[in-house]
Coordinates of C-alpha atoms and ligand atoms in Angstrom, one line a residue:
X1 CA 234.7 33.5 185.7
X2 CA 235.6 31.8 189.3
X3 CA 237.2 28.6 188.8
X4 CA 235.0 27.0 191.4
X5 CA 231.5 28.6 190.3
X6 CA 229.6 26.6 188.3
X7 CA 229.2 27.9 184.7
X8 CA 225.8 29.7 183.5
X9 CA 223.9 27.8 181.8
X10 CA 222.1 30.2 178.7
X11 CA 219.9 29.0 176.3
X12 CA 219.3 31.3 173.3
X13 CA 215.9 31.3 171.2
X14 CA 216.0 32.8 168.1
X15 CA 214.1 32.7 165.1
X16 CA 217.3 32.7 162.7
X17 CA 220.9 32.3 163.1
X18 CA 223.4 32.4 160.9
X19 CA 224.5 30.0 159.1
X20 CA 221.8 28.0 159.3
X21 CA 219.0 30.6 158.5
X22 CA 219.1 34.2 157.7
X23 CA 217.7 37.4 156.7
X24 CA 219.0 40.2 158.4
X25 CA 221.6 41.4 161.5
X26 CA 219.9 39.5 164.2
X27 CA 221.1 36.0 162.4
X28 CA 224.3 37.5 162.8
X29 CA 224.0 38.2 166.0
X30 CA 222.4 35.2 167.3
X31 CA 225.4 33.3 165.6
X32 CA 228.3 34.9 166.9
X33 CA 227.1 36.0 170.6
X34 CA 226.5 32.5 171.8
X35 CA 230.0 31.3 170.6
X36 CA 231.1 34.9 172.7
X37 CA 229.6 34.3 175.8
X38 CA 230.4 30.5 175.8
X39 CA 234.4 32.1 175.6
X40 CA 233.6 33.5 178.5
X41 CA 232.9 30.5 180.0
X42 CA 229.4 30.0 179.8
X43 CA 227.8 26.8 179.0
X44 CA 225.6 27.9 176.0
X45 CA 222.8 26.2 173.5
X46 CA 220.6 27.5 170.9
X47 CA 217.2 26.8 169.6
X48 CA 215.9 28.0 166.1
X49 CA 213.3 26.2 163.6
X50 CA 214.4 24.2 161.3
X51 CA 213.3 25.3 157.9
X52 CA 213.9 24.7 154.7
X53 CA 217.0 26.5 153.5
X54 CA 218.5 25.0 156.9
X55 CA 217.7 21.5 155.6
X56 CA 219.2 22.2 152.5
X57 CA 222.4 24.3 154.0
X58 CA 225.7 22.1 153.9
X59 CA 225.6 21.3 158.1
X60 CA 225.5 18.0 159.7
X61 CA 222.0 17.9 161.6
X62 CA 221.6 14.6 163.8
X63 CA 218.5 13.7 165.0
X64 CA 218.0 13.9 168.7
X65 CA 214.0 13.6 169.6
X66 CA 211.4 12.7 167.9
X67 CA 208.6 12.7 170.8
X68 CA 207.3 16.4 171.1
X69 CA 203.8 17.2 172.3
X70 CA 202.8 20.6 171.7
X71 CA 199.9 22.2 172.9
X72 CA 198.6 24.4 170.2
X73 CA 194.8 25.8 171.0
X74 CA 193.3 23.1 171.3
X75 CA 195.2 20.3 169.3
X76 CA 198.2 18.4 170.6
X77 CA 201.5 17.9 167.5
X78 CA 204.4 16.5 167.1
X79 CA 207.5 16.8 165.7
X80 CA 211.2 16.2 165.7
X81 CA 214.4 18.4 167.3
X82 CA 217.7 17.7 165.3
X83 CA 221.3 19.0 166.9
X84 CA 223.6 20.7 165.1
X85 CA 226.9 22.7 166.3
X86 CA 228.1 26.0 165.9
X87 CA 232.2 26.5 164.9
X88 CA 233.0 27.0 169.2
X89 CA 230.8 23.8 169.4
X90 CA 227.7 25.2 171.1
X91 CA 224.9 22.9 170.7
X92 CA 221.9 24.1 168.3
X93 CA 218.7 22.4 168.5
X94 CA 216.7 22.5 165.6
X95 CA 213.0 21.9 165.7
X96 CA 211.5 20.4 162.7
X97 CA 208.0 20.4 161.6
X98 CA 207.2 20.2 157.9
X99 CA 203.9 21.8 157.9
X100 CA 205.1 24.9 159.3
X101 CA 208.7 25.2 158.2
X102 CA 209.7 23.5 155.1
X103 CA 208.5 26.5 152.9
X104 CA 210.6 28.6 151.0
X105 CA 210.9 31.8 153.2
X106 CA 211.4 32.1 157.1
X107 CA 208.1 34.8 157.4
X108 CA 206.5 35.6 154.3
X109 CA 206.5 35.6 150.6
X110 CA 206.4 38.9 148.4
X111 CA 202.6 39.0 149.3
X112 CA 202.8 39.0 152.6
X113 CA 203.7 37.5 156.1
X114 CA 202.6 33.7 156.2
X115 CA 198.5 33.7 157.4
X116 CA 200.0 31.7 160.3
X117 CA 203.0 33.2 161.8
X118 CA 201.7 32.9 165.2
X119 CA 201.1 29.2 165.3
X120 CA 204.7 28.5 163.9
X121 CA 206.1 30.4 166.3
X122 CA 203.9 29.8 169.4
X123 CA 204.6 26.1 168.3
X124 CA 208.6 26.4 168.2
X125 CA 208.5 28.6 171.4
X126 CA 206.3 26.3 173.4
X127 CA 208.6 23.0 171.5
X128 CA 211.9 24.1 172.9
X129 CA 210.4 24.8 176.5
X130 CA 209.1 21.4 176.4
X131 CA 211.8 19.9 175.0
X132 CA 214.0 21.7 178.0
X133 CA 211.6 19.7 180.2
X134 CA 212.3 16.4 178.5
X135 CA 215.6 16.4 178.9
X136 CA 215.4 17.2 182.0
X137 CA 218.0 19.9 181.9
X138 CA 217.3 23.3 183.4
X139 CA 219.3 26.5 182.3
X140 CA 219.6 29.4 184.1
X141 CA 218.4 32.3 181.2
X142 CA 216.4 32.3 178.1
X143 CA 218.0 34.8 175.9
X144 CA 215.2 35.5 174.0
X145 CA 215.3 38.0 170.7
X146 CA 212.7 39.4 168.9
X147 CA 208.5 39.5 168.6
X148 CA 209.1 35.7 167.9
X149 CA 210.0 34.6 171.0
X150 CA 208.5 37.5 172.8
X151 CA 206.1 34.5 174.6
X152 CA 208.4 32.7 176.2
X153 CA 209.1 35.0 178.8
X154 CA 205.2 35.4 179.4
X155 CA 205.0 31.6 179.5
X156 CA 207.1 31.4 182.7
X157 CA 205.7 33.5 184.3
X158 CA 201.9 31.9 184.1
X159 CA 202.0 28.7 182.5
X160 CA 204.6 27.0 183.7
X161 CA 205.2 29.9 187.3
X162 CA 205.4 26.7 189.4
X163 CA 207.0 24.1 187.2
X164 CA 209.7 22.2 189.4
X165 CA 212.5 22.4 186.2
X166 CA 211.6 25.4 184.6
X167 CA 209.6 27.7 187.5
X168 CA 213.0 29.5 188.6
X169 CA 214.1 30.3 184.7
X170 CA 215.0 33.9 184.4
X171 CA 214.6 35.5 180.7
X172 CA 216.5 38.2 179.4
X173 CA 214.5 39.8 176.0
X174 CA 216.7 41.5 173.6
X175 CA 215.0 43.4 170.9
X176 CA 217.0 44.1 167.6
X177 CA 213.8 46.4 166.4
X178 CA 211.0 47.3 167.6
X179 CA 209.3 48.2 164.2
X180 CA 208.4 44.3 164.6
X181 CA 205.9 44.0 166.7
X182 CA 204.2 40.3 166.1
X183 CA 200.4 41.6 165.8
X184 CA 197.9 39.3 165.9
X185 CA 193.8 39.3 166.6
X186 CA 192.9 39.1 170.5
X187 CA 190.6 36.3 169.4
X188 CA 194.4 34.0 168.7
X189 CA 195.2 34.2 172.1
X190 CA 193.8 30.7 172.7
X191 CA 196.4 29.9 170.2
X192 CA 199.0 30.9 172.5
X193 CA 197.9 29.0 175.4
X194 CA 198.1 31.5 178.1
X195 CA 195.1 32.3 180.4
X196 CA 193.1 34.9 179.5
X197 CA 194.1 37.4 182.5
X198 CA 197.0 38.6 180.1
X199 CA 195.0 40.4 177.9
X200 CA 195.1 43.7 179.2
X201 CA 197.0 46.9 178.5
X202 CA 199.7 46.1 180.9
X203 CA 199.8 42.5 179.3
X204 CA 199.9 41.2 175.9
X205 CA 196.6 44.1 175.1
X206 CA 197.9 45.9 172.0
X207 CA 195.2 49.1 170.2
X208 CA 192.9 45.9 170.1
X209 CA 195.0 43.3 169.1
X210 CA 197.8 40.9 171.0
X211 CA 201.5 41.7 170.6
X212 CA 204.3 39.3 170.9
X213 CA 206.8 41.7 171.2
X214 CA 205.0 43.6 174.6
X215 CA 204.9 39.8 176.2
X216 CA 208.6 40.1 176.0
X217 CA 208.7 43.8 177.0
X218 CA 206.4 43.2 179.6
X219 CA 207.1 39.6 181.4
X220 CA 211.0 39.4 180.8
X221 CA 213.6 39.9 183.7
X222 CA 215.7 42.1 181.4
X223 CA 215.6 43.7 178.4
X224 CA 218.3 45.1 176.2
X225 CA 218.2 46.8 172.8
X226 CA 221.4 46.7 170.4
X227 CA 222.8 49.9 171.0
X228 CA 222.9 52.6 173.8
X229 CA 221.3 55.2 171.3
X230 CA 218.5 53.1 170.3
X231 CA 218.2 52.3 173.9
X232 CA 217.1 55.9 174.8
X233 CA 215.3 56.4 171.3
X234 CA 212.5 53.5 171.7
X235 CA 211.4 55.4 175.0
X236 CA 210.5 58.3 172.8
X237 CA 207.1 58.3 170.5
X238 CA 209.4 59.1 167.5
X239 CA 211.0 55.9 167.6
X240 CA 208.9 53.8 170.2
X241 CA 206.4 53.1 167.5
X242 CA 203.5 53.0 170.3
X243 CA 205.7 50.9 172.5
X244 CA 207.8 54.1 174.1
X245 CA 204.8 53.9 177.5
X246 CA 205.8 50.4 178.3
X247 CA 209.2 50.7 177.9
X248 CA 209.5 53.9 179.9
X249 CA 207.7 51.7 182.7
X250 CA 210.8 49.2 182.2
X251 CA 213.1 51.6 182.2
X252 CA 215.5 50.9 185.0
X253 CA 215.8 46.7 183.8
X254 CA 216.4 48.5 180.0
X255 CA 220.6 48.4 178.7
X256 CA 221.8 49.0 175.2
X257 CA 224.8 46.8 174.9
X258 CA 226.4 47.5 171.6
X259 CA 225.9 44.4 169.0
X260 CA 229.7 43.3 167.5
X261 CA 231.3 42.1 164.4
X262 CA 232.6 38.6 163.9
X263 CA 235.6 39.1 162.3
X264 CA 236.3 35.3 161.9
X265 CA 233.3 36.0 159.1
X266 CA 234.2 39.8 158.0
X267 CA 237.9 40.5 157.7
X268 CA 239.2 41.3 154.4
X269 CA 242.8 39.0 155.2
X270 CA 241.2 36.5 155.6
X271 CA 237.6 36.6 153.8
X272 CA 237.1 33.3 151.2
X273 CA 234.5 35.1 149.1
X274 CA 236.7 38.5 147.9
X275 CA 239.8 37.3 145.4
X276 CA 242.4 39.7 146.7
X277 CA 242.9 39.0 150.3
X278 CA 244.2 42.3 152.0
X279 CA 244.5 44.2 155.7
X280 CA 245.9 48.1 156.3
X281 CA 249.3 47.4 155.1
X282 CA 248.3 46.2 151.4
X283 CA 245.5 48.5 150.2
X284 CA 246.7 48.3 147.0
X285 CA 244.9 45.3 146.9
X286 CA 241.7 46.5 147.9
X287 CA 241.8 48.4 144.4
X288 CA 242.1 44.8 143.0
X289 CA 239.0 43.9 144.3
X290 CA 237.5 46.9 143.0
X291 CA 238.6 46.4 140.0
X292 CA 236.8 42.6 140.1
X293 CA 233.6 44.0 141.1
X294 CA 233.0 46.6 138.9
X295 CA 233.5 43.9 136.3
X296 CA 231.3 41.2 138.4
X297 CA 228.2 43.9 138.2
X298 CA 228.7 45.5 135.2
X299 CA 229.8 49.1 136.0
X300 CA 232.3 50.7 133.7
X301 CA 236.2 50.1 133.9
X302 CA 236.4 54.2 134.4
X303 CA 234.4 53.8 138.0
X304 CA 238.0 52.4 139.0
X305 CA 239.4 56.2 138.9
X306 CA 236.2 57.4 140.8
X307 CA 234.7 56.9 144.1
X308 CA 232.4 53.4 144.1
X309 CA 229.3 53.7 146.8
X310 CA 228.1 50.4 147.4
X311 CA 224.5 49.4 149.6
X312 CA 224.4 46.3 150.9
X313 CA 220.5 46.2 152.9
X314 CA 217.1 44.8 153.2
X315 CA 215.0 47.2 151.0
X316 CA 212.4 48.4 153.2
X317 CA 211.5 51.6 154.6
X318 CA 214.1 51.8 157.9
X319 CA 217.1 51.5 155.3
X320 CA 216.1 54.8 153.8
X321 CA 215.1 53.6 150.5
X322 CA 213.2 56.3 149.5
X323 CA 215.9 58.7 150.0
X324 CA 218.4 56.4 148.3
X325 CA 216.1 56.7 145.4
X326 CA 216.2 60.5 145.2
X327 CA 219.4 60.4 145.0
X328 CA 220.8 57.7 142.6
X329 CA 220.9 59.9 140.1
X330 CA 222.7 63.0 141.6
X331 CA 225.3 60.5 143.3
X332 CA 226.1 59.5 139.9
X333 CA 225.9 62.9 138.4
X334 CA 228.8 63.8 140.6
X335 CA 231.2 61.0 139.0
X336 CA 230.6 58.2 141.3
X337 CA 229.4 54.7 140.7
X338 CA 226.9 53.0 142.8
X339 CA 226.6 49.3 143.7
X340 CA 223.5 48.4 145.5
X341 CA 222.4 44.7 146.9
X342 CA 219.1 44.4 148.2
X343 CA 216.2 42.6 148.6
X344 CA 212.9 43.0 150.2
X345 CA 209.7 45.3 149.6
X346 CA 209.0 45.0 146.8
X347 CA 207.9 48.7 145.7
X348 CA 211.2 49.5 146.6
X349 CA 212.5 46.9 144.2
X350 CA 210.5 48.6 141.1
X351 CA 211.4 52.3 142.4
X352 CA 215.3 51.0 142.0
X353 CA 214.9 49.0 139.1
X354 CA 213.2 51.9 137.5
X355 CA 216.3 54.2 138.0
X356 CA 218.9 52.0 138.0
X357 CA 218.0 51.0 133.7
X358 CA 219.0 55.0 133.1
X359 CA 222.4 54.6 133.4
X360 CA 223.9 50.5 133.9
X361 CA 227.6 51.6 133.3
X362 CA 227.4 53.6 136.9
X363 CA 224.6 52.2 138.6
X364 CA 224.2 48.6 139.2
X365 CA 221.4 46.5 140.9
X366 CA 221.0 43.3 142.0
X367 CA 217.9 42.4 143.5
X368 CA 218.3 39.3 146.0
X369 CA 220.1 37.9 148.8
X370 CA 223.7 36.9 148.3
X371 CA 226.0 36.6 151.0
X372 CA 228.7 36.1 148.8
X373 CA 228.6 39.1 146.9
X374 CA 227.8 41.1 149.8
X375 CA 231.5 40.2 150.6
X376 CA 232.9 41.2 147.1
X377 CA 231.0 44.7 147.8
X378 CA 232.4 45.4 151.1
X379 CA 235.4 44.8 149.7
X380 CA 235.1 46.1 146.3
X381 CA 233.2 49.9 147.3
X382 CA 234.7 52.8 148.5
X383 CA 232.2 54.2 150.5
X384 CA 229.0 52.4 152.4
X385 CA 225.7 53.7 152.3
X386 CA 223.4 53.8 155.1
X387 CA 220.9 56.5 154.8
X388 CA 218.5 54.6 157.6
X389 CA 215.6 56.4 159.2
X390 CA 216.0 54.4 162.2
X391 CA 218.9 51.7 162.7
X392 CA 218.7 49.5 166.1
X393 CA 222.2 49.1 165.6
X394 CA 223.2 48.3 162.3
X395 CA 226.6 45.6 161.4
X396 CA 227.4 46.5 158.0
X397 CA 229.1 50.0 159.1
X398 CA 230.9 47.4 161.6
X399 CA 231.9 45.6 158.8
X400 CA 232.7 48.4 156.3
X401 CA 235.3 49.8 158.7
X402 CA 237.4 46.9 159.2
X403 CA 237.1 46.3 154.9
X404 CA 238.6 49.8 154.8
X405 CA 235.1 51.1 153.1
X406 CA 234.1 54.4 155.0
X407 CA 230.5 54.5 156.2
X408 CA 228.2 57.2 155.1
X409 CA 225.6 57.1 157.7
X410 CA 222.3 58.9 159.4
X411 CA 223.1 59.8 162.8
X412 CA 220.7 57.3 164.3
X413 CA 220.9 54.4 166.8
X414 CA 223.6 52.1 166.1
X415 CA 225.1 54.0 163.5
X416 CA 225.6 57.1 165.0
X417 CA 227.2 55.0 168.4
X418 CA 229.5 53.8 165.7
X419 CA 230.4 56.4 163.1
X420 CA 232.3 59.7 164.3
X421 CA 232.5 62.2 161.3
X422 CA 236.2 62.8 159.5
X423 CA 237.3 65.3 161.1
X424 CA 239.7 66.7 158.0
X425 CA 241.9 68.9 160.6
X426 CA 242.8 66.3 163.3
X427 CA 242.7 63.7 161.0
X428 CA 240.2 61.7 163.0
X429 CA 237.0 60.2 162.4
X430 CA 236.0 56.7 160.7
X431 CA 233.2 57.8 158.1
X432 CA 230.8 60.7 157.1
X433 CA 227.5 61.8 158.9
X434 CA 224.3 63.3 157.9
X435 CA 221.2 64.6 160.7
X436 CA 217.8 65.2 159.2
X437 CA 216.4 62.5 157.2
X438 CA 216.4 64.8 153.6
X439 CA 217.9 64.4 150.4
X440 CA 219.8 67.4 150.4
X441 CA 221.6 66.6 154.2
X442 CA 222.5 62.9 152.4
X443 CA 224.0 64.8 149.4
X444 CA 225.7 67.3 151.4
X445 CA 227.8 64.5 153.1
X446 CA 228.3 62.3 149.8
X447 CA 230.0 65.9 148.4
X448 CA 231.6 65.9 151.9
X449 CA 233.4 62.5 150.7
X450 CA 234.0 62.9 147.0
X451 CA 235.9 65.6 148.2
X452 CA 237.8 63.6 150.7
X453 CA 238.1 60.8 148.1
X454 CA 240.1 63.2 145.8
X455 CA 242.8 63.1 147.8
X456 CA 244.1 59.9 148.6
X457 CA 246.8 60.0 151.4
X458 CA 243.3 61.8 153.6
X459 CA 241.7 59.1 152.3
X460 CA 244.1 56.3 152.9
X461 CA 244.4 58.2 156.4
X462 CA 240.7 57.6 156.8
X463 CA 240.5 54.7 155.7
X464 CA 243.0 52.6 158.5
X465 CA 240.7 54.9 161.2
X466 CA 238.6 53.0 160.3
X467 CA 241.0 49.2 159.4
X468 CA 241.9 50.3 163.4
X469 CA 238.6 50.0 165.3
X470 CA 238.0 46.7 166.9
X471 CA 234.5 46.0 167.3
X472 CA 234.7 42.4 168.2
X473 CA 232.0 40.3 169.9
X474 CA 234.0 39.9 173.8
X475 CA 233.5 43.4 175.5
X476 CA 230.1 43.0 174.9
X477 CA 229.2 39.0 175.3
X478 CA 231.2 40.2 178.9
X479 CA 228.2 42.9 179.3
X480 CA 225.8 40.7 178.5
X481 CA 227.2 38.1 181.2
X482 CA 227.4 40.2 184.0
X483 CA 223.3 41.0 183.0
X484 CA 222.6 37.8 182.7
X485 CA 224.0 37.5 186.6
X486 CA 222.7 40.6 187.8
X487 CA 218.6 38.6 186.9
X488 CA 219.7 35.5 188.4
X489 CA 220.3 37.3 191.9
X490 CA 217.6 40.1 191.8
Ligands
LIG501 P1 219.2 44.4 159.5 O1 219.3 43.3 160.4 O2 218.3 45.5 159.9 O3 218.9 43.9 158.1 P2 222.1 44.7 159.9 O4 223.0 45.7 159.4 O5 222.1 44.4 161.4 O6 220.6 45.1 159.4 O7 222.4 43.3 159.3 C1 222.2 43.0 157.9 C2 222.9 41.7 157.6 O8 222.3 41.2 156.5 C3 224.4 41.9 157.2 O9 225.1 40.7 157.5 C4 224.3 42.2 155.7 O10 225.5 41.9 155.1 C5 223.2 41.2 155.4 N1 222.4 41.6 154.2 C6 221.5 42.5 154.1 N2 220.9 42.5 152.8 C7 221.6 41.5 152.1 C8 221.5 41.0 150.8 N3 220.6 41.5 149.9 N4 222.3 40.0 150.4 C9 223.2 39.5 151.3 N5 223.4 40.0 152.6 C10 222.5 40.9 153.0
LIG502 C1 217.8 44.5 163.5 C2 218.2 45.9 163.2 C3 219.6 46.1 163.0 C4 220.5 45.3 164.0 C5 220.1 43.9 163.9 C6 220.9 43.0 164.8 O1 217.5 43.8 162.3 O2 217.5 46.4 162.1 O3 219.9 47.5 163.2 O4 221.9 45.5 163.7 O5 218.7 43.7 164.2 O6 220.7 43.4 166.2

């Protein structure tokens, strides 16, 4: 950036960031991006709720405000915005409100999404645009991500069109997966607090219902999904899940930018969570940490002498969970062990449990979130699973690579950007692909790397491809900059 040009000024809304709340990519992403574009000179803030695992995460939270007043259908509340900071020092407001954050999951429980998503998020939406407005310090773009802050974008432009601080605000909507689309009865748009001329099918009008996701799709600037495959799959009805129209409408303000990995967070030299630190010139070590995981989950000593597959993923329906259930047992009927982390649906959950009590020596579950082990598994496995039926992008294949653990992906959004197929002549190639969403096409490619795995100088070949690939956060906070420019002088 020009010395002399004033920086941008970004704020980004999300509804969880890493550290400070998590359960899934976008946390990841919406705590390493801000920290990449503010390296690129931007000045940069985030807003999030703050709920309860954030209040009991080990951060310093200060408090800042305590006078919100936030319109909420027809009642007025309150509530408090504490500031924390990220490691690059970019300021992260949280906004606190017992009633509708202190509870012990960010969107559901294990019966369902809480009865009143869309007042917690209409309220923490409407709470950080009003909280821009007290103090009195415009930015230049919203970055907003996902269904939950698909509003805010439709809030500037009606609500608040002519307001003197916030009436020239552009919004840039990123969405990490469209398979979220914030749902809600017509009669809840009072709730929201927009006039009722949006409700239409070129507004917030969903088969009948409202949709927080289309407010983004349809008021903001920009939009940009997480990968340039994904980018051209949500236009089709395969993958557009009823959104593809609106999008195709949108489709010259539409980028894939490429999510990346933070390797301050995921490199295995350097990674406090695996015992046996190690990079491409001391894989010997990597077999240490195999070693300690099979150990840690229970899998037999002998699974050290065979290939280890390791899944690391929400257990729902996009991860290909009902494939990886088909095929537990014939992955493991070849001589492999499998180590899967998961947590999620929870028919999934029983379907696993079920197969994984046949055989514990080879096949170990654990059922949960654990950030720390997900770091002993990357390290520990072999091979990565990621059988997805659809994958916006997809960071653990990011994070495999540079752990020296060769992705075994569906060629799908994200991962098939990412993952180019071992090419056993050349020598090339990072990981192992598979095209139609069947058991057998999975199984062909797990033969395709047992094979590989039995000889190791092709595999130690494969596996620095792979240690070799940078993926890091710049090139694309850089794309994401120059969008964020291209808005502001449209
Ligand atoms: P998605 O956002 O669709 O879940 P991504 O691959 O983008 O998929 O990101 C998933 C993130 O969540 C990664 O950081 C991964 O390590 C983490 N993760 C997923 N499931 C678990 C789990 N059960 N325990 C710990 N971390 C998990
Ligand atoms: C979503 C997608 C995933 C992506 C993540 C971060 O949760 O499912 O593919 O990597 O968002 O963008």
């Amino acid at each position: 950036m020009g010395g002399l040009k004033k920086p941008l000024r970004i704020l980004f809304l999300s509804s969880e960031v890493a550290p400070f709340a998590k359960t899934g990519g976008l946390a990841d992403v919406a705590g390493s991006l801000p920290d990449a574009v503010k390296r690129q000179g931007a000045e940069v803030s985030i807003a999030l709720p703050f709920y309860r695992v954030t209040r009991e995460g080990a951060f310093s939270a200060q408090p800042l405000f305590s006078g919100l007043r936030v319109p909420l259908g027809g009642a007025t509340l309150g509530g408090h915005v504490l500031q924390a900071h990220t490691k690059e020092g970019v300021p992260v407001y949280l906004f606190e409100r017992e009633d509708l954050f202190d509870r012990p999951n960010l969107y559901a429980t294990s019966e369902g999404d809480y009865y009143d998503n869309l007042e917690r998020f209409v309220y923490f939406t409407r709470a950080a645009l009003l909280f821009l407005k007290h103090m009195g310090s415009p930015v230049d773009v919203i970055h907003c991500h996902d269904w939950q802050t698909g509003l805010v974008p439709a809030y500037l432009k009606t609500v608040y069109r002519d307001d003197p601080l916030l009436g020239s605000t552009a919004t840039l909507f990123t969405i990490h997966n469209i398979g979220y689309q914030g749902l809600f009865p017509q009669e809840k748009l009072a709730v929201c607090g927009l006039p009722p001329r949006v409700l239409h099918m070129e507004g917030l009008e969903y088969w009948g219902q409202i949709s927080l996701l289309k407010a983004g799709i349809v008021y903001a600037d920009a939009l940009t999904t997480v990968s340039p495959s994904y980018a051209r799959e949500i236009q089709t009805p395969e993958f557009g899940l009823g959104m593809e129209g609106i999008l195709q409408k949108r489709v010259k303000d539409l980028h894939g930018i490429l999510n990346g990995a933070d390797y301050d967070l995921w490199s295995p030299d350097k990674d406090p969570d695996i015992p046996y630190p190690y990079d491409e010139h001391r894989l010997e070590e990597k077999a240490r940490n195999k070693a300690a995981l099979l150990d840690e989950v229970g899998l037999k000593e002998s699974v050290r002498d065979r290939p280890l597959f390791g899944m690391i993923s929400r257990l729902s329906a996009q991860k290909g969970c009902d494939l990886l259930v088909q095929v537990m047992e014939d992955i493991i009927g070849l001589g492999a062990g499998l180590v899967i982390l998961g947590s999620g649906e929870e028919k999934y959950q029983t379907l696993l449990e079920k197969a994984a009590r046949r055989d514990p020596g080879n096949l170990s579950l654990r059922i949960g979130f654990d950030e720390s082990l997900a770091h002993r598994i990357m390290a520990g496995a072999d091979v990565l699973l990621l059988p997805s039926r659809y994958e916006p992008c997809g960071l653990t294949q990011m994070y495999a690579l540079k752990y020296g653990t060769v992705p075994l992906v569906r060629a799908t959004g994200g991962l098939d950007d990412t993952i180019v197929p071992f090419d056993p002549e050349t020598k090339q190639g990072n990981g192992f692909k598979f095209g139609p969403y069947k058991a057998d096409a999975l199984m062909g490619a797990v033969k395709q790397a047992i094979r590989h795995y039995q000889d190791p100088a092709t595999w130690q070949g494969l596996m620095r491809n792979g240690m070799a690939e940078d993926f890091s956060w710049d090139r694309s906070a850089q794309r994401y900059l120059d969008l964020y420019q291209s808005i502001l002088s449209a």
